[in-house]
Coordinates of C-alpha atoms and ligand atoms in Angstrom, one line a residue:
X11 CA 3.1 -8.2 -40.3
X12 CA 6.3 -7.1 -38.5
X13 CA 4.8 -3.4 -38.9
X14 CA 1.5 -3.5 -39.1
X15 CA 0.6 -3.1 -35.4
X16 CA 2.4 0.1 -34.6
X17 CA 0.0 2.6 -36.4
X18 CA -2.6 2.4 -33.4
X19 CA -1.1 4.8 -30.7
X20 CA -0.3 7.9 -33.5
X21 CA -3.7 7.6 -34.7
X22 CA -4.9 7.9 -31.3
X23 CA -2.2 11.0 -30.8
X24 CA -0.7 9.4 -27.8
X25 CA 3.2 9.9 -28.5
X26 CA 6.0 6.8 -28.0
X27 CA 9.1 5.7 -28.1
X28 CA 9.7 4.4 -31.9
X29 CA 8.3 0.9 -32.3
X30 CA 11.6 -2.0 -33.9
X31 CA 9.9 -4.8 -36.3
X32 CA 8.1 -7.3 -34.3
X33 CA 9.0 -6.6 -31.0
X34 CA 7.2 -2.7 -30.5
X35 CA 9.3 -1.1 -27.4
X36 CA 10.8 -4.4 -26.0
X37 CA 14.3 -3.2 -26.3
X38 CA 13.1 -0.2 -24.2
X39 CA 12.4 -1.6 -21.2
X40 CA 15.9 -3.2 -20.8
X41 CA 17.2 -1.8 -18.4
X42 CA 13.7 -2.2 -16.6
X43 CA 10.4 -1.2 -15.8
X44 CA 11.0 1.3 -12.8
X45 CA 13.9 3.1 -14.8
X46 CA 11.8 3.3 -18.4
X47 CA 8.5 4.5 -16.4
X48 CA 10.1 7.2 -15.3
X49 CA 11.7 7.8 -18.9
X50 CA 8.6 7.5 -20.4
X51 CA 7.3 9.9 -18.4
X52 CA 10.4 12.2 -19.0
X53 CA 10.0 11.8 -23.0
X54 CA 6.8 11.5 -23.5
X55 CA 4.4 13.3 -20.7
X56 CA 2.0 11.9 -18.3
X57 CA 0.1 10.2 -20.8
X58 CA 1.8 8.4 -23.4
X59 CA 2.5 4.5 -24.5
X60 CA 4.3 1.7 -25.6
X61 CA 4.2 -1.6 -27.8
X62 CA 4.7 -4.6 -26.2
X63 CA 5.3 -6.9 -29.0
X64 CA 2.3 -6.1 -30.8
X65 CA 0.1 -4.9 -27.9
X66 CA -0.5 -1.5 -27.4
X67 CA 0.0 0.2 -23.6
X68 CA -1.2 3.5 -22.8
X69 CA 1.0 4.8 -19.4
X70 CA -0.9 7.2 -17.3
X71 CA 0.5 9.8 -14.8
X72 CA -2.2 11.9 -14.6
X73 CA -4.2 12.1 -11.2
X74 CA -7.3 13.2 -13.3
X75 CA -7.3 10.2 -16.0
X76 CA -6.4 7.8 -13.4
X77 CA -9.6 8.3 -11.8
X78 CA -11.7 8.4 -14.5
X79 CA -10.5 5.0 -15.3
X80 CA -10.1 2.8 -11.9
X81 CA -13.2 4.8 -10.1
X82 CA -15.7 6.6 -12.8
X83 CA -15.4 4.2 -15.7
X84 CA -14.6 1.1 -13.7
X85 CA -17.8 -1.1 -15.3
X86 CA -15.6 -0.8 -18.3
X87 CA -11.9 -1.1 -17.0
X88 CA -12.6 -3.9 -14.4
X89 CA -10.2 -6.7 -15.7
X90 CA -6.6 -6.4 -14.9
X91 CA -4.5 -7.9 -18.2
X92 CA -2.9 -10.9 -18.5
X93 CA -0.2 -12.8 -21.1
X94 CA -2.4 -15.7 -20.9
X95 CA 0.4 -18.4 -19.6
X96 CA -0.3 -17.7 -15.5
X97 CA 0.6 -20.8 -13.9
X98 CA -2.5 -22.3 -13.0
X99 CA -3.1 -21.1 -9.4
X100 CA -2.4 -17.7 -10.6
X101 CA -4.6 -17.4 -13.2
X102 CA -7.2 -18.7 -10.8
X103 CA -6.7 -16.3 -7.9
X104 CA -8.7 -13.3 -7.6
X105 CA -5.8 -10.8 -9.3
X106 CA -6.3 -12.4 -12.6
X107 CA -10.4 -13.9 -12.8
X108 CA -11.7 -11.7 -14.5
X109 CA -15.7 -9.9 -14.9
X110 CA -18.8 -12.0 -13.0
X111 CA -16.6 -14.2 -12.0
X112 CA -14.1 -12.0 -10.3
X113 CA -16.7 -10.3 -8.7
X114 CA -18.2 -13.3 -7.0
X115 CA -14.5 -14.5 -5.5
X116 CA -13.8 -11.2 -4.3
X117 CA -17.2 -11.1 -2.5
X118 CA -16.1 -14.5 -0.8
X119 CA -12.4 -13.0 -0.2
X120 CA -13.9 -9.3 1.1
X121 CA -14.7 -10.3 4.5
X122 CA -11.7 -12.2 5.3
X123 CA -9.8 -9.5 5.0
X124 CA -11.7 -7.3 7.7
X125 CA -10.8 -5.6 11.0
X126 CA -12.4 -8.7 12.8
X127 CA -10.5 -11.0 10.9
X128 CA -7.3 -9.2 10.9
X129 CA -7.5 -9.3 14.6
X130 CA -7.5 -13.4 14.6
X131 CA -4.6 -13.3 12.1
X132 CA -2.5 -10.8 14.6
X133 CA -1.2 -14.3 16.9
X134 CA 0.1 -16.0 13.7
X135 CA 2.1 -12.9 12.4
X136 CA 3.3 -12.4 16.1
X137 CA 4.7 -15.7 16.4
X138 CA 6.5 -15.5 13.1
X139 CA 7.9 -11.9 14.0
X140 CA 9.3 -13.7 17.3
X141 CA 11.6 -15.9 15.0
X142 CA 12.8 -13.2 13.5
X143 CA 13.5 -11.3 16.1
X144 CA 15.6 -14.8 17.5
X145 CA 17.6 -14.4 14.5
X146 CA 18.5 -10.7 14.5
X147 CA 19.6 -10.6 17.6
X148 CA 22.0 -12.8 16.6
X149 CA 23.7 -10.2 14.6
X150 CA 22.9 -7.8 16.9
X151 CA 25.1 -9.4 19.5
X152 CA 27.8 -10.5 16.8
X153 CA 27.8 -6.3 15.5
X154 CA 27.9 -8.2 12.0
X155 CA 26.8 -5.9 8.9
X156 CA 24.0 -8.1 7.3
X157 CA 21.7 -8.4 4.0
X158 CA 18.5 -8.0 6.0
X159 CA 16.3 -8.8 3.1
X160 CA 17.2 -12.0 3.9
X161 CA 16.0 -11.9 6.6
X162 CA 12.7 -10.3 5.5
X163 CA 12.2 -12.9 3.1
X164 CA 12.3 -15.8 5.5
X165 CA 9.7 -14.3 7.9
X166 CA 7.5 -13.5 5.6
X167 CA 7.7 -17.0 4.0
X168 CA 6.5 -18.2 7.6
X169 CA 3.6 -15.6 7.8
X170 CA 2.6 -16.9 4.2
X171 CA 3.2 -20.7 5.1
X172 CA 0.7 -19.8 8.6
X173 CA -1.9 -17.7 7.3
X174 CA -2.5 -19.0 4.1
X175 CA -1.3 -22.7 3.8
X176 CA -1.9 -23.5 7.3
X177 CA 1.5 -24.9 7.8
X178 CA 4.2 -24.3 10.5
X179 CA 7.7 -23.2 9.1
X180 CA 11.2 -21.5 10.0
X181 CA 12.5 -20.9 6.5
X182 CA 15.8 -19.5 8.7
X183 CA 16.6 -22.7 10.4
X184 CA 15.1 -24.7 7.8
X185 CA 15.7 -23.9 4.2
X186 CA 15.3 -27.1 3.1
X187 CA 11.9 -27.4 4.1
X188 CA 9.6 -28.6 0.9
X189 CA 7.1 -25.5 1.1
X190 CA 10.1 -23.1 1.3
X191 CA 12.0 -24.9 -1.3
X192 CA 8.9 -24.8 -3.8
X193 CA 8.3 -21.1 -2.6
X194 CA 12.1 -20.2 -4.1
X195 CA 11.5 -22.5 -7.5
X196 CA 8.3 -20.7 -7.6
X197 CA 10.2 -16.9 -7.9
X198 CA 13.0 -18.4 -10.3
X199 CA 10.2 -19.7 -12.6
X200 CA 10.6 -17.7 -15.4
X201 CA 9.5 -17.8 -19.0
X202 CA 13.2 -17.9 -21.0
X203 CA 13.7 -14.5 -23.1
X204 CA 14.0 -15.9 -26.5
X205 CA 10.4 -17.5 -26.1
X206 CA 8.9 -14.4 -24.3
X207 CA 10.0 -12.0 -27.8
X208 CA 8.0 -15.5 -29.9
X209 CA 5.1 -14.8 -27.9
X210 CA 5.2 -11.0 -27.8
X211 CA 5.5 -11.3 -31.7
X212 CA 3.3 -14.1 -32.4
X213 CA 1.2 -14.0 -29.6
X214 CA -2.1 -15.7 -31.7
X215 CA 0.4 -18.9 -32.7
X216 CA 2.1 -18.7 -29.3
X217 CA -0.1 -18.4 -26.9
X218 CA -2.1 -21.4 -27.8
X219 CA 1.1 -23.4 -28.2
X220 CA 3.1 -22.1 -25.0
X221 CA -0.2 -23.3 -23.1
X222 CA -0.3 -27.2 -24.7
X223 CA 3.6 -27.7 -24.5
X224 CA 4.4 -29.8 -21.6
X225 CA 6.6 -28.1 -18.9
X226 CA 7.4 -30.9 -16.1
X227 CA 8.8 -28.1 -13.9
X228 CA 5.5 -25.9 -13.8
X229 CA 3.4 -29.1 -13.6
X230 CA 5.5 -30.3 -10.6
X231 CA 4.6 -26.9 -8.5
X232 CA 1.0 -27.1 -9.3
X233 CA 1.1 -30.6 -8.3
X234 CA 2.6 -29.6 -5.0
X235 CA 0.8 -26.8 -3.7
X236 CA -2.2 -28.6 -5.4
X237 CA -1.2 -31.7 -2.7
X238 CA -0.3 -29.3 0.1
X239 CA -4.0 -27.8 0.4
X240 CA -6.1 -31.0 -0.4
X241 CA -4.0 -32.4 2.9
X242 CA -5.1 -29.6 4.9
X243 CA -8.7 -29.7 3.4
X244 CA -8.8 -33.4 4.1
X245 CA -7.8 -32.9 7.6
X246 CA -9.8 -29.6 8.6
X247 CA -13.1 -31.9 7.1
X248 CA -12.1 -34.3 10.2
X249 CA -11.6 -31.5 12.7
X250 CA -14.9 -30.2 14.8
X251 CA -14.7 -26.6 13.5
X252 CA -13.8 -25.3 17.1
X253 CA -10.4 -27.4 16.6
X254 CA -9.6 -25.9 13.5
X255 CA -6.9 -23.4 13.3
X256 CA -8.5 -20.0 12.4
X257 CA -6.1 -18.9 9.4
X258 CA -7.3 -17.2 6.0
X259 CA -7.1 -21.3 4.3
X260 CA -10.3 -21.4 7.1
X261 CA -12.0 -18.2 6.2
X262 CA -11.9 -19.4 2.3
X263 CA -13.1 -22.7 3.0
X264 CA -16.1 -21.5 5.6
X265 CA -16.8 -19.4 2.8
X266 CA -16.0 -22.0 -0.4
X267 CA -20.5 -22.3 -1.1
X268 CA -21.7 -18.9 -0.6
X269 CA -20.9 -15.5 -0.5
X270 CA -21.2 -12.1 1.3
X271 CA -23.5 -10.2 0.3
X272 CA -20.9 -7.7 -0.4
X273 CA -21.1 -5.9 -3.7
X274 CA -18.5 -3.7 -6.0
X275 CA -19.7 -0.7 -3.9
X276 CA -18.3 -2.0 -0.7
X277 CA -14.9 -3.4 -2.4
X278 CA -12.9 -0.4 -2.2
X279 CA -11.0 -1.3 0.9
X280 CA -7.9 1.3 0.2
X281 CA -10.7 4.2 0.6
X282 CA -11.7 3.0 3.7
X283 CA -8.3 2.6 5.4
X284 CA -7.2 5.9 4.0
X285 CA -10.4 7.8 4.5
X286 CA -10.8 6.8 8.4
X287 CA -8.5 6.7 11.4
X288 CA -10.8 4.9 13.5
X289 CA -10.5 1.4 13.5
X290 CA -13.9 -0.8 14.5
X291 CA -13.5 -4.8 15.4
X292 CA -16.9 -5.8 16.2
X293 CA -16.5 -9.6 16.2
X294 CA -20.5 -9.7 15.9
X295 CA -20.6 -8.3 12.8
X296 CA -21.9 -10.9 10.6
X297 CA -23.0 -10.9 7.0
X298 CA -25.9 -13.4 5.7
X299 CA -24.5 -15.6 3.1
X300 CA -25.3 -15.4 -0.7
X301 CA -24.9 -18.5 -3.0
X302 CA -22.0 -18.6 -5.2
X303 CA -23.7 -19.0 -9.1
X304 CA -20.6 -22.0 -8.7
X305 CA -18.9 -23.0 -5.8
X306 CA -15.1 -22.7 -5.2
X307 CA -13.4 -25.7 -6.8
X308 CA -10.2 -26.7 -4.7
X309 CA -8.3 -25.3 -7.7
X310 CA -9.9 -21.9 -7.2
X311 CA -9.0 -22.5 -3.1
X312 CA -5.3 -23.1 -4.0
X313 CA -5.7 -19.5 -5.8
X314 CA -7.0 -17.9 -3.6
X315 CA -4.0 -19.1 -1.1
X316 CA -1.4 -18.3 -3.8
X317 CA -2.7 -14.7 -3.7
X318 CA 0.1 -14.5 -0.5
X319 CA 2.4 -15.7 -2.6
X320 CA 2.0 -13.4 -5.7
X321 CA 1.0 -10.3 -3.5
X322 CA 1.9 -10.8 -0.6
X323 CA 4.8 -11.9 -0.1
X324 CA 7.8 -10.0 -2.2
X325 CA 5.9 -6.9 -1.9
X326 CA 5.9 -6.9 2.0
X327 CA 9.5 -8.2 2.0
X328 CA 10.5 -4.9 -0.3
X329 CA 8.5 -2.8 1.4
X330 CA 10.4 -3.7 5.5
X331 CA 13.6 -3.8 3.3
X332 CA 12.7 -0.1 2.3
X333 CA 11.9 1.5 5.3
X334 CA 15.3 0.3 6.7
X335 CA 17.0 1.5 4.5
X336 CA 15.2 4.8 4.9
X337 CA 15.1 4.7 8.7
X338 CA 19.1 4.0 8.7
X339 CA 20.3 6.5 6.4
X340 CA 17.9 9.2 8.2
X341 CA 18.6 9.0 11.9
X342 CA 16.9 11.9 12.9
X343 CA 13.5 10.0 11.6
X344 CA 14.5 6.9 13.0
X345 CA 14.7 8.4 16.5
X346 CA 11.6 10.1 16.5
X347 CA 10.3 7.0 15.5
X348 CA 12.1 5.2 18.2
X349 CA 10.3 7.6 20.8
X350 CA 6.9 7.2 19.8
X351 CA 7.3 3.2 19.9
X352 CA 8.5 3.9 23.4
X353 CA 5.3 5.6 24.2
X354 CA 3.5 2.8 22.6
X355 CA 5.0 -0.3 24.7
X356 CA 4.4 1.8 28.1
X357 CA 0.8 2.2 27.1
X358 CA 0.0 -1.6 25.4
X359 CA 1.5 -4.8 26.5
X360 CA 0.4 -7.1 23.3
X361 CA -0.2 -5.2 20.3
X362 CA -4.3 -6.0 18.6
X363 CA -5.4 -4.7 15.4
X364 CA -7.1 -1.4 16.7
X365 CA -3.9 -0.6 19.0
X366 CA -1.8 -0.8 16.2
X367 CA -4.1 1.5 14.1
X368 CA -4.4 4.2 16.0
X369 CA -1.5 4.5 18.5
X370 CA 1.3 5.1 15.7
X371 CA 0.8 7.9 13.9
X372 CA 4.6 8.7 13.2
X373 CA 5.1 4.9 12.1
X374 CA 2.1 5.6 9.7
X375 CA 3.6 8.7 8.6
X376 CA 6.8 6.8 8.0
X377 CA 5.6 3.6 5.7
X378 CA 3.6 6.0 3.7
X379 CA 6.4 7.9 2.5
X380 CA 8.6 4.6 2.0
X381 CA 5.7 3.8 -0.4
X382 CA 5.3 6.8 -2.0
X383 CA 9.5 6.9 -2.8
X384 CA 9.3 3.4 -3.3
X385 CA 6.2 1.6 -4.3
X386 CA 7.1 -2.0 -4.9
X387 CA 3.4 -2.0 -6.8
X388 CA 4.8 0.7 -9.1
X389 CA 2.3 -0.6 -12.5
X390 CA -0.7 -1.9 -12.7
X391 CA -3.1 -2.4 -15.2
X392 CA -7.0 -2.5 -16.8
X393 CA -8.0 -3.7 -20.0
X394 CA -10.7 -1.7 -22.1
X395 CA -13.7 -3.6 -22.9
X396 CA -15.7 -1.3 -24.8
X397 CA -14.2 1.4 -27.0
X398 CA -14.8 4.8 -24.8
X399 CA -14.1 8.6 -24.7
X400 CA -12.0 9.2 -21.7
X401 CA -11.8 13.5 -20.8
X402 CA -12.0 14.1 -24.6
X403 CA -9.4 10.7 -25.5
X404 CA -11.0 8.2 -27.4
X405 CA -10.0 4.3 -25.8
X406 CA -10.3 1.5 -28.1
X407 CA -11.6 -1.6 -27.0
X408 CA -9.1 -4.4 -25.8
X409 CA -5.8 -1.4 -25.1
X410 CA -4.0 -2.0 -22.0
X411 CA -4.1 0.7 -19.8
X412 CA -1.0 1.3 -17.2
X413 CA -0.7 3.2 -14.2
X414 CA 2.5 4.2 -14.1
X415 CA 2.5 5.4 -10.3
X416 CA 6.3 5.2 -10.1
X417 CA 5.9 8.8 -11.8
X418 CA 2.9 10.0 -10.1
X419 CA 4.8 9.4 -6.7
X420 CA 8.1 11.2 -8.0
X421 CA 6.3 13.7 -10.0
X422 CA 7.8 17.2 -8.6
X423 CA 4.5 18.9 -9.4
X424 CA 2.8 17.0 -7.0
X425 CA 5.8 16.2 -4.3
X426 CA 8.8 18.9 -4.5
X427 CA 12.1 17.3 -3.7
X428 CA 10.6 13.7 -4.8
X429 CA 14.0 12.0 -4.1
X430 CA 14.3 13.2 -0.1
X431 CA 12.9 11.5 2.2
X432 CA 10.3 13.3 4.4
X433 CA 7.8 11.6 6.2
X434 CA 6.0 14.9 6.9
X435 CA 4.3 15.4 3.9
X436 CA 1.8 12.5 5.3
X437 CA 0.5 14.7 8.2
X438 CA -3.3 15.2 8.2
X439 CA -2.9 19.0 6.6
X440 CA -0.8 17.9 4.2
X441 CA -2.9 15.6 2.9
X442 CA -6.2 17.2 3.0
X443 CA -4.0 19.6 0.4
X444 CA -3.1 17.2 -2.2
X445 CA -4.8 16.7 -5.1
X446 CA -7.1 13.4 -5.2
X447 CA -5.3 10.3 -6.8
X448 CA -1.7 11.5 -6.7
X449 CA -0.8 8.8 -3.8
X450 CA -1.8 5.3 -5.2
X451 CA 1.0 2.7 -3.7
X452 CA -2.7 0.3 -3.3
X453 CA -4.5 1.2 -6.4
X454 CA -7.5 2.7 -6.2
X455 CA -10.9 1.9 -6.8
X456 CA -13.5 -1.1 -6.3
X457 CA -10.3 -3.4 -7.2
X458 CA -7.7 -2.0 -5.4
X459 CA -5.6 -4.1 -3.5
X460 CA -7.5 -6.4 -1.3
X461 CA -4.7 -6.9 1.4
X462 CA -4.0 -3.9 2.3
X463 CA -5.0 -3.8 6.0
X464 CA -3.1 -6.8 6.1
X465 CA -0.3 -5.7 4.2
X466 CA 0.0 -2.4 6.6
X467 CA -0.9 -4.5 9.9
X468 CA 2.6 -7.0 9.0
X469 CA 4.6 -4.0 7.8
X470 CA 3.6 -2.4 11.4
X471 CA 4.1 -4.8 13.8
X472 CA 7.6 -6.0 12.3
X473 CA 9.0 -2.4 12.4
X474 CA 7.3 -2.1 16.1
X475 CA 8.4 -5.4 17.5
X476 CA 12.1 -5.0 15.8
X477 CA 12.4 -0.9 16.9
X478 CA 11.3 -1.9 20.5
X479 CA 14.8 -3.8 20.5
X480 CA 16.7 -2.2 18.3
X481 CA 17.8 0.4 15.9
X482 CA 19.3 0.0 12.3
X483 CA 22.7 1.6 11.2
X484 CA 24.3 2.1 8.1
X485 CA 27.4 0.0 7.9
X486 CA 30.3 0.5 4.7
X487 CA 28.2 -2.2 3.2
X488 CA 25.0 -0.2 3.2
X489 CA 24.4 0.7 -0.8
X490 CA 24.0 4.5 -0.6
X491 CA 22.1 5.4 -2.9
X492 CA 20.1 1.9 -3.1
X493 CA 20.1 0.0 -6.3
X494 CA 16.9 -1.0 -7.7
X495 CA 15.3 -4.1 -9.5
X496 CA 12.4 -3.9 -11.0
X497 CA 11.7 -6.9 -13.6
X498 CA 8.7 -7.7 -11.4
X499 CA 8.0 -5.7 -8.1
X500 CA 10.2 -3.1 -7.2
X501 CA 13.2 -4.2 -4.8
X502 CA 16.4 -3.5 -4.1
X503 CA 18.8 -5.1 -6.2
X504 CA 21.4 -6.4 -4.0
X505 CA 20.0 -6.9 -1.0
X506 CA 19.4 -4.1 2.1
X507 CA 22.8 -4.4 3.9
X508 CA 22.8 -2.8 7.4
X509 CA 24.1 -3.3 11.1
X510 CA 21.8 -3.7 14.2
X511 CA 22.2 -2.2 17.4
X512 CA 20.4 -3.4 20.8
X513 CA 18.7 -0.6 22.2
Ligands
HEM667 C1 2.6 -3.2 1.5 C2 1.9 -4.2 1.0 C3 1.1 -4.2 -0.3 C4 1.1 -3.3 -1.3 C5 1.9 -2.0 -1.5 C6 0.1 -3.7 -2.3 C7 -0.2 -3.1 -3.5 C8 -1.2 -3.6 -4.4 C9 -1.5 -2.9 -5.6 C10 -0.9 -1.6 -6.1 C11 -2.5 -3.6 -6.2 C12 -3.1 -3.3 -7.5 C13 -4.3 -2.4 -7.3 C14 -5.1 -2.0 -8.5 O1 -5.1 -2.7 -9.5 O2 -5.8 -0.9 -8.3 C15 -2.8 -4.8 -5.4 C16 -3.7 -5.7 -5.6 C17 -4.0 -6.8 -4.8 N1 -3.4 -7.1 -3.6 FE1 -2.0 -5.9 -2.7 N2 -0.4 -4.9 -1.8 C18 0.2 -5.2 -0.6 C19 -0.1 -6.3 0.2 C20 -1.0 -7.3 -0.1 C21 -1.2 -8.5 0.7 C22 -0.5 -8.8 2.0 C23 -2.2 -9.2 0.1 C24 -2.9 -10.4 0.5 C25 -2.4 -11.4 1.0 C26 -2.6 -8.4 -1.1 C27 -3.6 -8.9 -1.9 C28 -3.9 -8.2 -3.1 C29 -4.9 -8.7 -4.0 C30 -5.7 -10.0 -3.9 C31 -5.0 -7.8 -5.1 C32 -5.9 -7.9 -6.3 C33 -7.3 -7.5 -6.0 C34 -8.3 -7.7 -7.1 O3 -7.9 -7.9 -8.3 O4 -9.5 -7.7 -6.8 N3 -1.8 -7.3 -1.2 N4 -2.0 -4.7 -4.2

């Protein structure tokens, strides 16, 4: 038994690092996940894999493969894999339903993540960037070096707490608050080592057993969050629907009995963000609704909300954390940055949606290369549900295919000098030059990231509002180069420590 499961990737001729009884690869992903893609890659080529205890991984660099599976094959890679012990709200939320089922919810989500609806959200991130703007210009005017991170983490625990809990919070001023405090128990949850190498092991025995044994801790945060939305349900049922607040909580519950009629042909949002600079809000656009084959349960609303939480949240923090750091160690970027944003307040007094898509190119030009150095969604997966020949490699049924874009972004065939910085390699010529699929910090395909207008639209207006103030520095604190963490998203590891100047 302790071997038996490590024959699969030689007889497929995909090479690997040598499996230990039991565990496969565990012990090579210690020092973790960013560190031993790029390894991998290293050792092993652009398509390779690993054990997982006894699951078998195939990790995929190549532009070419990558498409075949997330766009051309996708009827047969649509499911993203899973250990099986997701706390509840998670394993309901769109990133982990999987088939018919996942297709319904994301018709539902779909249109509440449009230009129209983006524009409505724009007032609730606006009034959580002015809190953080409150608070950094108190280091501003102190000339303290601080762990802006911090700082990162906060607001965007407000925009969550806004947009998709439909609750008001400062997580700065008030830590103690019960949605922030359940937001950081949340993070720390954590399945304990020794038990994680039992299930990777054992995983038929395991699984099962891991899911029946109480755990008062996880039970508590389900209960809570659980709670949290039933209140707000409870009181938006009350409210005359011009009364209620219009958050995402909203859009799902409008939404909770039918859906769009929105199929996997119109789900690739990432195409359409990166395929078009024009930006369209026509708040008339309406689609007739569809019925659900089941309506949302409030279980499958909690998920839905938890979504921000799970990818949302960290991977927005990471990503402003990032871009100052970049923007502070390369002045010369950050000033021509600061110009543009110059140009942009003289010519628009509130930011909207559209303004913000099409009046920034050099912003754009910036986050896209802090992605592409650093893409806090650096590996994701599909399962295989049928076995299939992909470009001449045959896929079993039920492997775990990886993306390993943490190498495709730092591949020097594809981006010479991957480690400097340069924001120019996301003009309009240079991209129309690259090869297809060798820029993925969204994913690709019909389920590519969902949030990525929003995701870009917070990342946007933060670095606008904050660079219309002031301008980051590097301080003797500032980690040159950055340490990175990578044991879920990819982050810095101790924080982003910088000073902030008023402008
Ligand atoms: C800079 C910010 C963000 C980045 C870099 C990012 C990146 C990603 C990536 C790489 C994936 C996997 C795509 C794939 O499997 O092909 C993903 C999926 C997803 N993201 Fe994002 N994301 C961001 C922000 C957000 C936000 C703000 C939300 C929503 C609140 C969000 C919601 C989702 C959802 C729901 C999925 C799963 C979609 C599905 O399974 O159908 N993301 N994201």
């Amino acid at each position: 038994y302790s071997m038996s499961a490590f024959s699969r990737l030689e007889k497929l001729g995909i090479r690997h690092p040598k499996p230990s009884p039991f565990i496969g690869n565990l012990t090579f992903f210690r020092q973790g996940f960013w560190e031993s893609q790029l390894e991998l890659r290293r050792l092993y080529g652009p398509l390779c894999g690993y054990y997982l205890g006894r699951r078998i991984f195939i990790v995929i660099s190549e532009p070419k493969m990558i498409k075949q599976v997330l766009v051309e094959n996708f009827s047969n890679f649509t499911n993203r894999t899973a250990l099986g012990l997701e706390f509840k709200p998670v394993a309901n939320s769109v990133l982990f339903l999987r088939d018919k089922r996942w297709e319904e919810v994301r018709g539902v989500l779909t249109p509440a993540f449009s230009p129209e609806k983006l524009n409505e959200l724009t007032p609730l991130i606006s009034q959580a960037c002015d809190l953080l703007l409150a608070h950094l210009k108190g280091y501003a005017e102190s000339g303290e070096a601080f762990d802006i991170q911090r700082c990162y983490c906060c607001y965007t625990t407000d925009v969550v707490a806004s947009v998709a809990f439909g609750t008001q919070v400062d997580s700065w001023r008030a830590p103690e608050d019960p949605f922030v405090e359940h937001c950081r128990r949340f993070f720390q949850f954590s399945i304990p080592k020794p038990l994680l190498v039992l299930i990777l092991s054992f995983p038929s025995i395991m699984v099962p057993l891991a899911r029946i044994l109480p755990n008062k801790n996880r039970d508590e945060l389900n209960g809570f969050f659980n709670k949290l939305i039933r209140n707000v349900i409870a009181l938006r049922d009350q409210q005359a629907a011009e009364e209620r607040q219009r958050d995402f909580l909203q859009m799902v519950l409008d939404a909770r009995n039918s859906s769009s009629p929105v199929g996997v042909e119109d789900f690739d949002i990432v195409r359409e963000v990166f395929s078009s600079t024009k930006c369209q809000v026509d708040p008339s656009r309406q689609h007739p609704p569809r019925a659900l084959s089941q309506p949302l349960s409030v279980d499958e609303v909690v998920g839905q909300a938890f979504i921000f939480l799970i990818a949302g949240y960290e991977i927005v923090t990471n990503t402003l954390s990032f871009a100052t750091y970049l923007l502070a160690t390369n002045p010369d970027c950050q000033e021509k940055l600061l110009r543009e944003v110059d140009l942009f307040q003289e010519k628009h007094a509130a930011p909207e949606y559209c303004s913000l898509q099409e009046g920034l190119p050099y912003l754009d030009m910036v986050i896209a290369e802090t992605l592409r150095m650093y893409p806090p969604a650096f590996r994701f997966t599909r399962e295989a549900a049928q076995d299939l020949e992909v470009l001449g490699r045959r896929i079993p049924a039920g492997t775990v295919l990886e993306m390993a874009v943490g190498a495709l972004h730092h591949d020097p065939e594809h981006w010479p000098s991957p480690e400097i910085f340069n924001p120019e390699r996301f003009t309009d010529e240079a991209q129309q030059q690259r090869q297809p699929f060798t820029y993925l910090p969204f994913g690709a395909g019909p389920r590519s990231c969902l949030g990525v207008r929003l995701g870009l639209l917070e990342v946007k207006l933060t670095l606008l509002h904050i660079l219309s103030k002031f301008r980051f520095q590097v301080c003797p604190k500032t980690q040159v180069p950055l340490q990175l963490e990578s044991k879920s998203a990819l982050g810095p590891k101790n924080g982003v420590y910088v000073k902030i100047v008023p402008r």
